[in-house]
Structures are given as structure tokens and as C-alpha cells.
XYZ file of C-alpha atoms in Angstrom:
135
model
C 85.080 -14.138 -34.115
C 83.649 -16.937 -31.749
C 81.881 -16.509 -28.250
C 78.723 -18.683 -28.322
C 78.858 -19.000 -25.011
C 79.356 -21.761 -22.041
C 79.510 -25.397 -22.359
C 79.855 -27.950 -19.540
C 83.300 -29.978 -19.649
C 83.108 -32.069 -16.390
C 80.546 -29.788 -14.356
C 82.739 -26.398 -15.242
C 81.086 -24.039 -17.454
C 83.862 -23.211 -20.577
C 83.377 -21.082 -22.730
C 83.267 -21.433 -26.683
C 85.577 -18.237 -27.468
C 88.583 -17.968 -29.768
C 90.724 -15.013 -29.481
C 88.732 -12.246 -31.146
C 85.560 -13.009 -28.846
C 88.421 -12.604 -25.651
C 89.237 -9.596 -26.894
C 85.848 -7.650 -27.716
C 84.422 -9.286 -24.447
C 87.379 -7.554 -22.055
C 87.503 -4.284 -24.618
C 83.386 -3.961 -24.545
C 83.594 -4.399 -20.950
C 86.241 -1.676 -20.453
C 84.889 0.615 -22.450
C 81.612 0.100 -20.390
C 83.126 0.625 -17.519
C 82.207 -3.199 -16.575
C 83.842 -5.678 -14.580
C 84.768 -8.938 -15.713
C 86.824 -11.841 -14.314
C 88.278 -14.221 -16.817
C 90.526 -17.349 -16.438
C 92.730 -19.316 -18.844
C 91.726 -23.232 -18.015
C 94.501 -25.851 -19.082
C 93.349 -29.827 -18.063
C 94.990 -28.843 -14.450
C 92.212 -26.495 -13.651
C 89.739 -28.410 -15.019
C 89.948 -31.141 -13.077
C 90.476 -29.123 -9.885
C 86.947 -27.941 -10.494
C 85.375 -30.755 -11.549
C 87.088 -32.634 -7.821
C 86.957 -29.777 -5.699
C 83.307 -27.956 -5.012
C 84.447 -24.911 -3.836
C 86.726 -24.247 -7.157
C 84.126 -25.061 -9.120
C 81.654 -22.637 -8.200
C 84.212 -20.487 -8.184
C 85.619 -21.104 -12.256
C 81.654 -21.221 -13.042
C 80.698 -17.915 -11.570
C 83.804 -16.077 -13.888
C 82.469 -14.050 -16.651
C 84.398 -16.121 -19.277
C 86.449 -19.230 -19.068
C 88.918 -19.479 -21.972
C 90.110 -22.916 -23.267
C 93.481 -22.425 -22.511
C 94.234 -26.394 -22.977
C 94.445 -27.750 -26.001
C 92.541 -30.836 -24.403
C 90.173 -28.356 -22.964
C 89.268 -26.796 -26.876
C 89.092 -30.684 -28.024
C 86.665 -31.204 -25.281
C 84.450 -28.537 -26.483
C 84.863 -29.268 -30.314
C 84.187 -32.623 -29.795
C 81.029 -32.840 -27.381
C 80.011 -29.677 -28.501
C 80.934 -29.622 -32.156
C 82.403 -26.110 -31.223
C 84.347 -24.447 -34.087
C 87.549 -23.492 -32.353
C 90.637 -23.878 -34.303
C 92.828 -23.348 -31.261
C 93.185 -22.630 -27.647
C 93.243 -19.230 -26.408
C 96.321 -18.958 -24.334
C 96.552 -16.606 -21.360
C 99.686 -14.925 -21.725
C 99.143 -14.265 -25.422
C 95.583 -13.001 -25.137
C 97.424 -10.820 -22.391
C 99.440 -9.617 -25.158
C 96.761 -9.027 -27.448
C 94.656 -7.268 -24.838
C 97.727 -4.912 -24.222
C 98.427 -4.152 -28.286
C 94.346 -3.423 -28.463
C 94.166 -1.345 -25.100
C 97.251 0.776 -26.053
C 95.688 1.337 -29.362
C 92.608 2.256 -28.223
C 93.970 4.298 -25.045
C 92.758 2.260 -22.856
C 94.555 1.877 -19.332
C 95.162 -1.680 -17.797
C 96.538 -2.763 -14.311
C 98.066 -5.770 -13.337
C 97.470 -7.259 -9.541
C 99.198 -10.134 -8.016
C 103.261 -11.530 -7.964
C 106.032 -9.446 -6.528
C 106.817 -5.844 -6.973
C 109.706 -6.427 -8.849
C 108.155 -9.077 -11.031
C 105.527 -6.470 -11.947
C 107.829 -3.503 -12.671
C 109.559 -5.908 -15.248
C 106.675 -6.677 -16.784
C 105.915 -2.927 -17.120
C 108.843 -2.260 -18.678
C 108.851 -4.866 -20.754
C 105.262 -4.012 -21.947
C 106.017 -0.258 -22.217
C 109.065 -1.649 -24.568
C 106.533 -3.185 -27.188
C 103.283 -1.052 -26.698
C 104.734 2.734 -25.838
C 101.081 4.007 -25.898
C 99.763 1.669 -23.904
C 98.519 3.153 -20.452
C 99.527 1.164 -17.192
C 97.347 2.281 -14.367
């Protein structure tokens, strides 16, 4: 497990986490009954931030910023000599999250698209986790 915590990569804080940090960072915080806002970066959002003020404040107040990018993880290993043998992609850290929380009986909620987007998603979820709880 890596999480050793935030580098800068062109003024936005990323943070040094593989998968297994993602995970016990969002699980811990559940079980704690803890908010915690987390984005996927790719190079598109990073550079956003680093040209636009107002996004960056806003990536480098998040509780974790993933290296979603595969440029984004070289950035880090490179200036920062950061261990990270690949990126941590949102939607399979999504998955991951889901397998954990349904193990765990955890519930999870999903905000944002349309309502029929989400309802597929549901289902689709429900299909490959059947204990997993979807507030």
C-alpha cells in the first residue's frame, strides 16, 4: 500500500497513492463516518489547475488527488522519486471501492448524470456486487 501523501505537479497538490491507499483512505473514512472528496487527475485536469486559479484551489483543497494519468504518476515518480507502479484510474478504483463496500456492508451513493444513466449503473453494479448496499 502507498499514500505518502501530496506532491506539487505544476502548483496542484497530487497525491502519492496507488490503489490500496484509495481504498483504505475512502473505507477508513466511511467507516468513520468522515467526509472526503477525491478526484481522478489525467494531464487535462492538471493543467486546468495549474492555468486556471479558481480550479486550482479547488483540486488542492480535495482530500486526495489520485494520479489518474499515466503522465500525472510519471510526474510524481520522476520529481518525486515516488514508487507508483501505475495510475489509479477512476472508474476502476470505483469498482474496487464497490467490491470492498459490498463486502464490508457498507452503503455507497452515487450523485451527478441523468436518472436513467444512474439506474443503469445500479443495476449493473447490483449485477456484479449483489451485497453491495446502494443508498
Amino acid at each position: 500500500m502507498i499514500h505518502t501523501g501530496k506532491n506539487n505537479v505544476l502548483g496542484i497538490l497530487v497525491d502519492t497513492i496507488d490503489y490500496e491507499g484509495a481504498i483504505e483512505y475512502v473505507i477508513r473514512a466511511a467507516k468513520e463516518r468522515r467526509s472526503a472528496s477525491i478526484s481522478a487527475l489525467a494531464v487535462h485536469g492538471l493543467m486546468t489547475g495549474a492555468l486556471d486559479r479558481e480550479h486550482k484551489h479547488r483540486l488542492n483543497n480535495l482530500s486526495i488527488v489520485l494520479p489518474d494519468g499515466q503522465p500525472v504518476r510519471w510526474a510524481l515518480n520522476l520529481l518525486y522519486r515516488a514508487p507508483l507502479r501505475d495510475r489509479c484510474y477512476g472508474p476502476n478504483l470505483t469498482l474496487y471501492l464497490c467490491e470492498r463496500a459490498a463486502r464490508e456492508g457498507l452503503p455507497v451513493f452515487f450523485y451527478g448524470s441523468t436518472p436513467t444513466i444512474l439506474q443503469g449503473l445500479r443495476d449493473n453494479l447490483k449485477k456484479k456486487f449483489p451485497n453491495l448496499v446502494i443508498a
